[in-house]
CSV table of N, CA and C in Angstrom, one decimal:
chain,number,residue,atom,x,y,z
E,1,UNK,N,-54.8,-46.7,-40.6
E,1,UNK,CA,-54.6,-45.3,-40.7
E,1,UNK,C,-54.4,-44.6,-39.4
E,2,UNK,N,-55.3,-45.2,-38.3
E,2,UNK,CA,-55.3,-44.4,-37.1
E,2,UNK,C,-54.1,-44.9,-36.6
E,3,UNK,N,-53.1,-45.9,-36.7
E,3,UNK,CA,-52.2,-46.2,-36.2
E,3,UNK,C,-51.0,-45.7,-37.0
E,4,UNK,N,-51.0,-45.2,-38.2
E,4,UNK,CA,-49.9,-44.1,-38.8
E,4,UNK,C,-50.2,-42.4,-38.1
E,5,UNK,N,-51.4,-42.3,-37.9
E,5,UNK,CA,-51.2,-41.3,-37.4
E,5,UNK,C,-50.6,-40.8,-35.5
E,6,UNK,N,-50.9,-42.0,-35.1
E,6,UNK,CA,-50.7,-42.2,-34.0
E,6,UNK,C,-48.7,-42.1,-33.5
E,7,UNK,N,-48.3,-43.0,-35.1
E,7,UNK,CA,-47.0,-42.9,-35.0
E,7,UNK,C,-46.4,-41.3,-35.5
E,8,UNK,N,-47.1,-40.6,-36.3
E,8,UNK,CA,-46.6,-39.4,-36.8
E,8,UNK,C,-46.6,-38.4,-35.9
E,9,UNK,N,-48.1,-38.9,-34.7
E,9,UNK,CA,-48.2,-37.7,-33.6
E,9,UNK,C,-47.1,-38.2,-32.8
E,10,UNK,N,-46.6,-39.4,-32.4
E,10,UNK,CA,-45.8,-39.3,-31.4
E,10,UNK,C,-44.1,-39.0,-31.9
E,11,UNK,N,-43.8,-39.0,-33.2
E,11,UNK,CA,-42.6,-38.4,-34.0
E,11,UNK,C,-42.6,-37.2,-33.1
E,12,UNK,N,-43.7,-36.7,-34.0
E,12,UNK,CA,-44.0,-34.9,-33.6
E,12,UNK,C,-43.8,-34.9,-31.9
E,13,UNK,N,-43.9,-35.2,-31.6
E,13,UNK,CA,-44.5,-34.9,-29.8
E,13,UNK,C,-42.3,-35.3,-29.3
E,14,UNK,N,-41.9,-36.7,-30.2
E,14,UNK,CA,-40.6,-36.5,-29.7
E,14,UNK,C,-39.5,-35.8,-30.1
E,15,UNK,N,-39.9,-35.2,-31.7
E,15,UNK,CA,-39.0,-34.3,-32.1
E,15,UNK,C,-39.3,-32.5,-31.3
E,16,UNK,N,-40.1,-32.9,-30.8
E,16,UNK,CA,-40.1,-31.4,-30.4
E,16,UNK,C,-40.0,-31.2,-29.2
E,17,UNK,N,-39.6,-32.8,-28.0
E,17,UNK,CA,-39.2,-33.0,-27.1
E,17,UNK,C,-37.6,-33.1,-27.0
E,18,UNK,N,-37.0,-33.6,-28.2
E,18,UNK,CA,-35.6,-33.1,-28.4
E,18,UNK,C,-35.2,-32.0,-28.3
E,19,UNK,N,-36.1,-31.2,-29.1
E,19,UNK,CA,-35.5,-29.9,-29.6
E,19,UNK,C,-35.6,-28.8,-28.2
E,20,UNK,N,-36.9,-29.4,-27.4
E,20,UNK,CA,-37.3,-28.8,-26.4
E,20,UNK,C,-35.6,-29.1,-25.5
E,21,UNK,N,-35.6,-30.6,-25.3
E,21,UNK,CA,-34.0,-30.6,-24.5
E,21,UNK,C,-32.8,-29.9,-24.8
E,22,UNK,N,-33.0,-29.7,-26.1
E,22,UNK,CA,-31.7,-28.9,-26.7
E,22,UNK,C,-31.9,-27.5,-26.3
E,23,UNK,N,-32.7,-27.1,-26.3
E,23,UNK,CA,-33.4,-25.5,-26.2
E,23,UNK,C,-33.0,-24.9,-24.3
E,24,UNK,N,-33.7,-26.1,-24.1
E,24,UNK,CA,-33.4,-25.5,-22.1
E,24,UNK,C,-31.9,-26.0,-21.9
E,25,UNK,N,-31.1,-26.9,-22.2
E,25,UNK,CA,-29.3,-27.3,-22.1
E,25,UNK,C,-28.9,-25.7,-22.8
E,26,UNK,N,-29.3,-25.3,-24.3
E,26,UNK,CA,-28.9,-24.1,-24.7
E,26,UNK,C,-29.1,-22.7,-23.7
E,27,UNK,N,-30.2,-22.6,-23.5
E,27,UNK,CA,-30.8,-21.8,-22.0
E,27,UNK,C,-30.0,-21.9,-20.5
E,28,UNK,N,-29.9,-23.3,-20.3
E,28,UNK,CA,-29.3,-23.8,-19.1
E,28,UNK,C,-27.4,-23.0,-19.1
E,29,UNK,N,-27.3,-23.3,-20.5
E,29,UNK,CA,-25.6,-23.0,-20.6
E,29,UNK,C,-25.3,-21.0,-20.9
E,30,UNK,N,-26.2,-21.2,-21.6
E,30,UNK,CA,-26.6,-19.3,-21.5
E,30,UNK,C,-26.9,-18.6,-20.2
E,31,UNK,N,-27.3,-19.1,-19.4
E,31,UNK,CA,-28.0,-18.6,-18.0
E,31,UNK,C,-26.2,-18.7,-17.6
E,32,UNK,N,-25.1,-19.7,-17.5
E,32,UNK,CA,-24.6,-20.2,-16.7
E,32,UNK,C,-23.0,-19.1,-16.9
E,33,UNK,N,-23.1,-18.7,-18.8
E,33,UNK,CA,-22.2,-17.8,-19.2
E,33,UNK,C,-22.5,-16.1,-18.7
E,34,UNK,N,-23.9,-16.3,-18.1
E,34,UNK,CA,-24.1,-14.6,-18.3
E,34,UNK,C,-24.3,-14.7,-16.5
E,35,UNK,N,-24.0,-15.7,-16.2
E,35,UNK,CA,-24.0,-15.7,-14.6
E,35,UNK,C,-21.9,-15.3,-14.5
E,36,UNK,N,-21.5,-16.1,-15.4
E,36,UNK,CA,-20.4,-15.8,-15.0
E,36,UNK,C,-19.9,-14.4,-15.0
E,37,UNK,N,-20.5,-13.9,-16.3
E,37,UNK,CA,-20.0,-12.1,-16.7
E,37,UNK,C,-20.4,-11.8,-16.2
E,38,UNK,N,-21.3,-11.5,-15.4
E,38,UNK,CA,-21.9,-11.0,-14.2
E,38,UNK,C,-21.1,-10.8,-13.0
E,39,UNK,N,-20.7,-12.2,-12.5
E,39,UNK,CA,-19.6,-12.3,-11.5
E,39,UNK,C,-18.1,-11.3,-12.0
E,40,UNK,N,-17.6,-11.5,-13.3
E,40,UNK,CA,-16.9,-11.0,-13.8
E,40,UNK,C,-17.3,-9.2,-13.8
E,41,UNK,N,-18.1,-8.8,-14.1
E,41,UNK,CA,-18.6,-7.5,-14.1
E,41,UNK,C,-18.2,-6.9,-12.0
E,42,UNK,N,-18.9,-7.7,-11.7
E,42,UNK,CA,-19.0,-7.4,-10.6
E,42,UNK,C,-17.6,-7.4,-10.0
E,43,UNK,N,-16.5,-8.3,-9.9
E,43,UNK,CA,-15.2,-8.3,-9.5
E,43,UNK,C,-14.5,-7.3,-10.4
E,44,UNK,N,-14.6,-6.9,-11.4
E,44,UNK,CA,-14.3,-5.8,-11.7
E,44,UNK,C,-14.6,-4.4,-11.3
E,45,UNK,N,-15.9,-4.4,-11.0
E,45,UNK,CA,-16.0,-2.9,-10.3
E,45,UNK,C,-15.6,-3.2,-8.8
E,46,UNK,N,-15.7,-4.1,-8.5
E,46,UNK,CA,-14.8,-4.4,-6.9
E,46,UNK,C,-13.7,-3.8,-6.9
E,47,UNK,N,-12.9,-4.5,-7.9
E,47,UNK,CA,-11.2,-4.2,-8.4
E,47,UNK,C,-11.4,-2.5,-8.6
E,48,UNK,N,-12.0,-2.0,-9.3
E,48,UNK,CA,-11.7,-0.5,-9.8
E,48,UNK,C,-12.5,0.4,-8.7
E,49,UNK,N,-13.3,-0.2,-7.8
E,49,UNK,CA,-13.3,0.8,-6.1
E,49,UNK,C,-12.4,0.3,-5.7
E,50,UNK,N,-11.8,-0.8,-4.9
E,50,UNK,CA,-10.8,-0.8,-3.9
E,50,UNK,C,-9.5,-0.1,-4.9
E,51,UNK,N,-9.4,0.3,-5.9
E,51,UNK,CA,-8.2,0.8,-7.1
E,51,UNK,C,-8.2,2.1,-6.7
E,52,UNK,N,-9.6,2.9,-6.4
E,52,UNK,CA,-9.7,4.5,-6.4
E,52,UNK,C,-9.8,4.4,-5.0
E,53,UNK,N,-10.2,3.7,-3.9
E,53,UNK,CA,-10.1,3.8,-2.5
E,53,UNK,C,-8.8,3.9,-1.8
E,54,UNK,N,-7.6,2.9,-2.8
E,54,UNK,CA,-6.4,2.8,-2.4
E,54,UNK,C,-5.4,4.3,-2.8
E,55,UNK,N,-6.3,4.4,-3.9
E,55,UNK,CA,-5.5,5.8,-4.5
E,55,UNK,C,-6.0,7.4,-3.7
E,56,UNK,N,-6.8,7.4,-3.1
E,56,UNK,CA,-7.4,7.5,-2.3
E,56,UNK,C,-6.7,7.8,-0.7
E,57,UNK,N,-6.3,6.8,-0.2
E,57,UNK,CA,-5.7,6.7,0.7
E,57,UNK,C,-3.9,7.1,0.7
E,58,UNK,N,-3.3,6.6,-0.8
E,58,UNK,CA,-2.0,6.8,-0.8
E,58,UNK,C,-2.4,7.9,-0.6
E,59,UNK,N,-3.1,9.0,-1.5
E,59,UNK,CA,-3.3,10.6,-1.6
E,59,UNK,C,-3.2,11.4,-0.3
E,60,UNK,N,-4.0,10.6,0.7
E,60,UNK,CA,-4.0,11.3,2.0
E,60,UNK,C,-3.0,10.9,3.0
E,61,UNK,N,-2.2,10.0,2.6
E,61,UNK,CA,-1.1,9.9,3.5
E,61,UNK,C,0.2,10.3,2.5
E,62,UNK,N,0.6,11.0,1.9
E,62,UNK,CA,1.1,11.4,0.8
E,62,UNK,C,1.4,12.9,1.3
E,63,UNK,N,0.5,13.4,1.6
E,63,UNK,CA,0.7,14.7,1.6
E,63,UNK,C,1.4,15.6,3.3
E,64,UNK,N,1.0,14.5,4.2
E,64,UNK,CA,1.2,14.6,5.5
E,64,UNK,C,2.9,14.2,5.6
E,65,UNK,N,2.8,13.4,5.1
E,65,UNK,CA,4.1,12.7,4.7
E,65,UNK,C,5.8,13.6,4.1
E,66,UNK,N,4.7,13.7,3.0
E,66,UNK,CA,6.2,15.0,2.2
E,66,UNK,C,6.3,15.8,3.0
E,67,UNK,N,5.3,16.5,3.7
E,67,UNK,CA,5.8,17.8,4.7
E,67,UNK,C,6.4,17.3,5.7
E,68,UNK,N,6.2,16.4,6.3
E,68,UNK,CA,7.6,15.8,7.5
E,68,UNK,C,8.3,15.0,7.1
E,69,UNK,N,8.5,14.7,5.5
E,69,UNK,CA,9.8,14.7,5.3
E,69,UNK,C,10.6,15.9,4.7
E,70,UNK,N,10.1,16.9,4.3
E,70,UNK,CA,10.9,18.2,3.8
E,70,UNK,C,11.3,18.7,5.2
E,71,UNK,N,10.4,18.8,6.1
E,71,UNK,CA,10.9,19.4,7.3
E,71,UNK,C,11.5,18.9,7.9
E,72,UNK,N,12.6,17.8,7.7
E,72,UNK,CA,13.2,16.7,8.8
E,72,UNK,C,14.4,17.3,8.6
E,73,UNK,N,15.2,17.7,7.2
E,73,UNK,CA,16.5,17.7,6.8
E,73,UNK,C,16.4,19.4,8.3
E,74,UNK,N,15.6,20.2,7.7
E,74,UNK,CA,15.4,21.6,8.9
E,74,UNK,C,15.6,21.3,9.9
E,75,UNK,N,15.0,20.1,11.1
E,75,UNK,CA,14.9,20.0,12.1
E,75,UNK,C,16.1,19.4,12.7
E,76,UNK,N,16.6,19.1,12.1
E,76,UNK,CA,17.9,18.0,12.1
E,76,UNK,C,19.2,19.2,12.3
E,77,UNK,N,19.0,20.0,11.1
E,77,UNK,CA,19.7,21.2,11.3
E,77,UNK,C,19.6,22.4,12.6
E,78,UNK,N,18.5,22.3,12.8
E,78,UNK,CA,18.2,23.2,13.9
E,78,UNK,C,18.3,22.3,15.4
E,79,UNK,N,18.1,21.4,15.8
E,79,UNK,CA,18.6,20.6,16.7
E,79,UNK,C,19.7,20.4,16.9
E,80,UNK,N,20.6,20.1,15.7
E,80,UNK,CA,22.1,20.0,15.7
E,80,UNK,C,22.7,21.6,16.4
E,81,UNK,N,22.5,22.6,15.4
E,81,UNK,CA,23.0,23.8,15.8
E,81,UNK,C,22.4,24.0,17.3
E,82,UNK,N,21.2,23.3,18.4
E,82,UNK,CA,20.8,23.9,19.6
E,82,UNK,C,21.7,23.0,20.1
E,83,UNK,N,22.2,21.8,19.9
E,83,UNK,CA,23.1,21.0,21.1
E,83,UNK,C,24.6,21.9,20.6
E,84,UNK,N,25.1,21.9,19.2
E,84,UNK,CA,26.7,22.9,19.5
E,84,UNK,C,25.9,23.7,20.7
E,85,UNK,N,25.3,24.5,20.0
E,85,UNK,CA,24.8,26.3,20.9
E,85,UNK,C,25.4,25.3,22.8
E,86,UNK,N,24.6,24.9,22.6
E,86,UNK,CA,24.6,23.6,24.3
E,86,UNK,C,25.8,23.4,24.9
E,87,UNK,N,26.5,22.9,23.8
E,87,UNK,CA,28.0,22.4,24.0
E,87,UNK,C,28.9,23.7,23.9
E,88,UNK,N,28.9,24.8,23.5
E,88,UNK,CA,29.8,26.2,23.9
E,88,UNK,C,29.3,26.9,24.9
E,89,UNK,N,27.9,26.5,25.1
E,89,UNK,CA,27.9,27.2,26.5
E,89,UNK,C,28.3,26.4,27.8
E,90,UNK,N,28.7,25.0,27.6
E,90,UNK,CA,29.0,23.8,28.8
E,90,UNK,C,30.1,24.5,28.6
E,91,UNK,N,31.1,24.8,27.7
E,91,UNK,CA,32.4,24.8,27.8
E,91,UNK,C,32.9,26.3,28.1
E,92,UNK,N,32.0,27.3,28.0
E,92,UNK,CA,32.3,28.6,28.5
E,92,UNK,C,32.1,29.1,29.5
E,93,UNK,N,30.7,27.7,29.9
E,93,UNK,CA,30.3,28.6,31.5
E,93,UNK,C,30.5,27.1,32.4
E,94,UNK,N,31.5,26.8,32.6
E,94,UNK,CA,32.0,25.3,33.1
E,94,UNK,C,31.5,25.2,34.5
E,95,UNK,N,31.1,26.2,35.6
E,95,UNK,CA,30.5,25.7,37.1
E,95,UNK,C,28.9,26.5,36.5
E,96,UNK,N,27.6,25.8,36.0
E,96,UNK,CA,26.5,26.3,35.9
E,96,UNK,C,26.2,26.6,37.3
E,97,UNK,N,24.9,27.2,37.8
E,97,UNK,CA,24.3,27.3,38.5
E,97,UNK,C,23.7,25.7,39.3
E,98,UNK,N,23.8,25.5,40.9
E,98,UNK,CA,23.0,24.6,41.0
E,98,UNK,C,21.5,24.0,40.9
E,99,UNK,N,20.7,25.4,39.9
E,99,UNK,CA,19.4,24.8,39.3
E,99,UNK,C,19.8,24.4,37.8
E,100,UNK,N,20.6,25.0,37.1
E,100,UNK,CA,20.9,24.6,35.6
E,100,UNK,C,21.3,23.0,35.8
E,101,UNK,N,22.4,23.0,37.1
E,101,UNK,CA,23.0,21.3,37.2
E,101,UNK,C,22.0,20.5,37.2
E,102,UNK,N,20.8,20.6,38.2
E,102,UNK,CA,20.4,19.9,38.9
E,102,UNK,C,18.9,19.5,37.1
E,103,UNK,N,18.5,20.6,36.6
E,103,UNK,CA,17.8,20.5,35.0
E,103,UNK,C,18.7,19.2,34.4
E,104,UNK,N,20.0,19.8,34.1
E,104,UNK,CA,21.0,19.3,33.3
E,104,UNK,C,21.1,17.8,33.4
E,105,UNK,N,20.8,17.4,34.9
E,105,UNK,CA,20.9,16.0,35.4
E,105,UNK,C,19.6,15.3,35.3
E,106,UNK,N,18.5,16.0,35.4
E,106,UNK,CA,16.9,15.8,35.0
E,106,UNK,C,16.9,15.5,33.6
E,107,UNK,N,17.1,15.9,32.9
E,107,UNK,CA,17.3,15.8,31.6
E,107,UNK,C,17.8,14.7,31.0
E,108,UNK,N,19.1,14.7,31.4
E,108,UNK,CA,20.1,13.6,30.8
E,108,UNK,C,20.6,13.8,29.1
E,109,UNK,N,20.9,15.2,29.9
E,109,UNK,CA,21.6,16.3,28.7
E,109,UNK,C,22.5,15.1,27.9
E,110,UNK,N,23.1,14.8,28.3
E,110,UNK,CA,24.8,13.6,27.6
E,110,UNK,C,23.6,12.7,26.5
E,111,UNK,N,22.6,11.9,27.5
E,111,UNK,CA,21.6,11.2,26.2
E,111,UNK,C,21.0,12.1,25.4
E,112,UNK,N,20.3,12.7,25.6
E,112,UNK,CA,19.9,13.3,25.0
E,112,UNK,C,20.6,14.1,23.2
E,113,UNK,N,22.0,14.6,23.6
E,113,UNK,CA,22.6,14.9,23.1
E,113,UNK,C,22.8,13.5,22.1
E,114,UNK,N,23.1,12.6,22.3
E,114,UNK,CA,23.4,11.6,21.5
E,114,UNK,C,22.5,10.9,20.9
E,115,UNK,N,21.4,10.7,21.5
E,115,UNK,CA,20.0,10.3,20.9
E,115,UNK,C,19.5,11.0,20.1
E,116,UNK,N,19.4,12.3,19.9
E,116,UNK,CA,18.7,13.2,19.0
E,116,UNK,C,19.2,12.9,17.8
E,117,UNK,N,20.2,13.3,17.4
E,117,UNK,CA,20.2,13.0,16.4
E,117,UNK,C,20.1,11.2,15.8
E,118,UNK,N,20.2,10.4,16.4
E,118,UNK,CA,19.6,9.1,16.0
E,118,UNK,C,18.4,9.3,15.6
E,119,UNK,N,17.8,9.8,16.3
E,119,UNK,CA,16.0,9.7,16.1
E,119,UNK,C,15.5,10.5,15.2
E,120,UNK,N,16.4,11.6,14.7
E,120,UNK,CA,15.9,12.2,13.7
E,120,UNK,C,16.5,10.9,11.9
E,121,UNK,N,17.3,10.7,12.1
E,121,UNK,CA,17.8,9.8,11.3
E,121,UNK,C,16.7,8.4,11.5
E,122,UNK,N,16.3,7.8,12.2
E,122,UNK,CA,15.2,6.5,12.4
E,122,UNK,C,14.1,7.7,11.6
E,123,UNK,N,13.7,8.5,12.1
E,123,UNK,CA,12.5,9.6,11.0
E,123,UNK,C,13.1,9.7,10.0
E,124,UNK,N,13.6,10.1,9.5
E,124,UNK,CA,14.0,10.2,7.8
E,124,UNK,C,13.8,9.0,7.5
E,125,UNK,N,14.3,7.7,8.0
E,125,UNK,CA,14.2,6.6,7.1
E,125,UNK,C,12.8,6.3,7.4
E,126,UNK,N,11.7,6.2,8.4
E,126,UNK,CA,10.5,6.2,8.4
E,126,UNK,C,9.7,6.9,7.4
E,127,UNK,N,9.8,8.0,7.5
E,127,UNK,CA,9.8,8.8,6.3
E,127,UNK,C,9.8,8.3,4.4
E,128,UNK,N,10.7,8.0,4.6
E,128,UNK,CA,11.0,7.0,3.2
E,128,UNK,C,10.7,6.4,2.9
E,129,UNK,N,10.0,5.3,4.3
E,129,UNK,CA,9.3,3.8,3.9
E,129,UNK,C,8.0,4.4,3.6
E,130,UNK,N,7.5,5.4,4.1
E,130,UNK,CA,5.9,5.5,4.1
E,130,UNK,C,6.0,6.5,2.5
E,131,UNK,N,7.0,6.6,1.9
E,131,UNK,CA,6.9,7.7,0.5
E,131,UNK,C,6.8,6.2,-0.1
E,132,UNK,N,7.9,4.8,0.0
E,132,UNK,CA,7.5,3.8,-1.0
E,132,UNK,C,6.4,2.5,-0.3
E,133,UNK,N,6.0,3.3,0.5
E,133,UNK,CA,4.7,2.6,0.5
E,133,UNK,C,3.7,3.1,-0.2
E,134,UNK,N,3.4,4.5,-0.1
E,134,UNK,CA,2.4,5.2,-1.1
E,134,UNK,C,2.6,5.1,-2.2
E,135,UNK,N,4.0,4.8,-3.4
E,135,UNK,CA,4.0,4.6,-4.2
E,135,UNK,C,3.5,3.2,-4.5
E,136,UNK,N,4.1,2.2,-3.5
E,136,UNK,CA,3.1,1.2,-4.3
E,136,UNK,C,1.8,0.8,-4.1
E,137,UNK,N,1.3,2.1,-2.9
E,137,UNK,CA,-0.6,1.8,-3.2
E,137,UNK,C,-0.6,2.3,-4.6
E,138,UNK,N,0.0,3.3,-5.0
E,138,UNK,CA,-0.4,4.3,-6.6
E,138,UNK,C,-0.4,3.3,-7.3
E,139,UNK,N,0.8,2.4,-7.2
E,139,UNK,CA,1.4,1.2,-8.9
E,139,UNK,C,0.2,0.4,-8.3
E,140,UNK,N,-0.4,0.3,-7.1
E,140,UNK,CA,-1.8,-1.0,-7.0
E,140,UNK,C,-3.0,-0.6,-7.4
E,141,UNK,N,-3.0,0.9,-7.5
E,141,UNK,CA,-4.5,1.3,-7.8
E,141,UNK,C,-4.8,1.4,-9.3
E,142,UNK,N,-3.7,1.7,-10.0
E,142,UNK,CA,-3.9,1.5,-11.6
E,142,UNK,C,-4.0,0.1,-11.8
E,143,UNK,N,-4.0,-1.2,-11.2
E,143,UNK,CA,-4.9,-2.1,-11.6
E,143,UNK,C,-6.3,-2.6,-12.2
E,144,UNK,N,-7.1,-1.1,-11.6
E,144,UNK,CA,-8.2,-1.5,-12.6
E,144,UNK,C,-8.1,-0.8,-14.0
E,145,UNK,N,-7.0,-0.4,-15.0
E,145,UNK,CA,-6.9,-0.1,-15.8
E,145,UNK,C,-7.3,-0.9,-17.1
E,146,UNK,N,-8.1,-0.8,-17.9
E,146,UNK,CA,-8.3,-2.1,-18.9
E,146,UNK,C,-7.2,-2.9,-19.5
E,147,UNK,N,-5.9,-2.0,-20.1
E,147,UNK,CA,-5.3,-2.8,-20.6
E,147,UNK,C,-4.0,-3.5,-19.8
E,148,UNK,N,-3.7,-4.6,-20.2
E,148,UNK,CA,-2.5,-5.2,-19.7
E,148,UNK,C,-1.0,-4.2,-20.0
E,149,UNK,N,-0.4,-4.9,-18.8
E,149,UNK,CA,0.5,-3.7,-18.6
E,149,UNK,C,1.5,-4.9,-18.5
E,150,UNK,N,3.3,-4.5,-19.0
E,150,UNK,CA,4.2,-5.2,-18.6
E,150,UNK,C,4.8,-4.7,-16.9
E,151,UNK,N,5.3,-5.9,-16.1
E,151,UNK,CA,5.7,-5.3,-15.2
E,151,UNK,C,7.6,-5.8,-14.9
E,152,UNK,N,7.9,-4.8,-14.1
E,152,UNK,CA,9.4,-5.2,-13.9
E,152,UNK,C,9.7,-5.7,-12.7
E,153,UNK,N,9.4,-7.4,-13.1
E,153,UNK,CA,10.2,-7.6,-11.4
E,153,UNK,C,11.1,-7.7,-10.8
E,154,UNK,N,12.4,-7.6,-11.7
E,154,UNK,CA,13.2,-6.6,-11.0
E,154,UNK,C,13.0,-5.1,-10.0
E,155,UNK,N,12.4,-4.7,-10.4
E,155,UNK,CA,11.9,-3.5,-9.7
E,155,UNK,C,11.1,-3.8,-8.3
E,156,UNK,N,10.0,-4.9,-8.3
E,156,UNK,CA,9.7,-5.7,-7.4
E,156,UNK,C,10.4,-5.7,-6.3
E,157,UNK,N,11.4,-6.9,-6.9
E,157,UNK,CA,12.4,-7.3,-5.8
E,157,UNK,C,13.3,-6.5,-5.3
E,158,UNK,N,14.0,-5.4,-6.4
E,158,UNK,CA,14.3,-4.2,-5.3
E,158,UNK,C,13.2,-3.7,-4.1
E,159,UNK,N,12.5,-3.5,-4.4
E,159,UNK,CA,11.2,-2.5,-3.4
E,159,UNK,C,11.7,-3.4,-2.5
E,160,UNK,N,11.4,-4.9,-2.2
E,160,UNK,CA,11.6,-5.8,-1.1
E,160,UNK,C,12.5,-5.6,-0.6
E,161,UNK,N,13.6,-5.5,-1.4
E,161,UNK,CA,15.0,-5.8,-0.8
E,161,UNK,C,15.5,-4.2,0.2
E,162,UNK,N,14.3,-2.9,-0.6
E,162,UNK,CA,15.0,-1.8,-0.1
E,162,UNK,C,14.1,-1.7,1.3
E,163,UNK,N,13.1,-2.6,1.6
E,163,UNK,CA,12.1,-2.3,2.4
E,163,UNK,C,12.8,-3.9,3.9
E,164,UNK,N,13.4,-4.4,3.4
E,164,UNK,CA,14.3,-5.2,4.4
E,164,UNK,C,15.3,-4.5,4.9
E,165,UNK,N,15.7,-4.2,4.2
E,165,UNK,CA,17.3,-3.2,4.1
E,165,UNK,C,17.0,-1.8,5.4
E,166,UNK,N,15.7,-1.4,5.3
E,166,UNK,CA,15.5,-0.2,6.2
E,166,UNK,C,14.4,-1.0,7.2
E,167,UNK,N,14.2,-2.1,7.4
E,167,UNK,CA,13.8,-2.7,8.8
E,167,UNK,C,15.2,-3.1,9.4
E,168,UNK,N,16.4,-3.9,8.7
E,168,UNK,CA,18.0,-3.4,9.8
E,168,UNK,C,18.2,-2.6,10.0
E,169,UNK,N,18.2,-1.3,9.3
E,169,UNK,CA,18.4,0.0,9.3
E,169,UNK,C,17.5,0.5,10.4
E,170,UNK,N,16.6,0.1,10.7
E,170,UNK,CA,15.8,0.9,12.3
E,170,UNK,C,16.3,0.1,13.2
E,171,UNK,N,16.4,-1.3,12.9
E,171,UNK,CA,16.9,-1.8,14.3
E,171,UNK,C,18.5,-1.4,14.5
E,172,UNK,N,19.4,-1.5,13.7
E,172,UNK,CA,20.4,-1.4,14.0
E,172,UNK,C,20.5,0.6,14.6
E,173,UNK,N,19.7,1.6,14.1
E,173,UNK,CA,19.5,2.7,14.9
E,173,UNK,C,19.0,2.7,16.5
E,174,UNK,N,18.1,2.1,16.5
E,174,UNK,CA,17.5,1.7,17.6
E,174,UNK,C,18.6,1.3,18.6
């Protein structure tokens, strides 16, 4: 009799050593999923600050931006109109004074004249890159939006191709 019970205690002692192994593997794998959501929780709010930091940033270079680009087409006009103004006074008052000459040659009135307007044109297209750069901090900061979004990469590869296209475009101004 003491030797049936001996076997019944050690049943008991290994069925509840099983159950005990199944219990801490079940524990062990639970600890291991809510470690993951966690990481996941956490790369998420990562993702949705650097989302509002970036949005953030386009915002303040955004605004600096549009105003020297509205004010370029003006300056461009008003520059143009001071070199004619420049150019009818060379041609009306043809012997300057030898301090206007001697300015005129300090200057390097001829480059000048020709450069200006280049450099306003390299600014406008500067101008432009920094307007589609800010858009695509905007299209990167709505990534932390919950739901999936389609995207067009076509549109992609334009951006690329328009952002190559205006690095020949400065050098070939340059």
């Amino acid at each position: 009799m003491h030797g049936d019970r001996c076997k019944q205690l050690y049943e008991q002692i290994r069925d509840r050593a099983l159950i005990s192994g199944q219990q801490a593997q079940q524990l062990s794998k639970t600890l291991k999923e809510l470690q993951n959501t966690q990481a996941q929780l956490i790369h998420t709010e990562k993702m949705s600050s650097l989302g509002q930091l970036v949005a953030g940033v386009a915002h303040e270079i955004n605004n600096p931006a549009n105003f020297i680009h509205a004010n370029l087409n003006h300056a461009s006009v008003y520059s143009q109109d001071i070199l004619d103004l420049l150019k009818l006074y060379q041609q009306t008052y043809p012997n300057p004074t030898p301090e206007i000459s001697d300015r005129v040659q300090d200057l390097d009135i001829e480059f000048l004249a020709k450069d200006l307007p280049k450099l306003m044109a390299s600014m406008q297209v500067g101008t432009k890159r920094i307007r589609q750069i800010v858009l695509s901090l905007r299209n990167f900061s709505r990534l932390d939006e919950a739901e999936m979004k389609f995207v067009d990469i076509n549109e992609g590869l334009d951006k690329h191709k328009e952002s190559t296209n205006s690095r020949w475009l400065m050098k070939w101004i340059e």
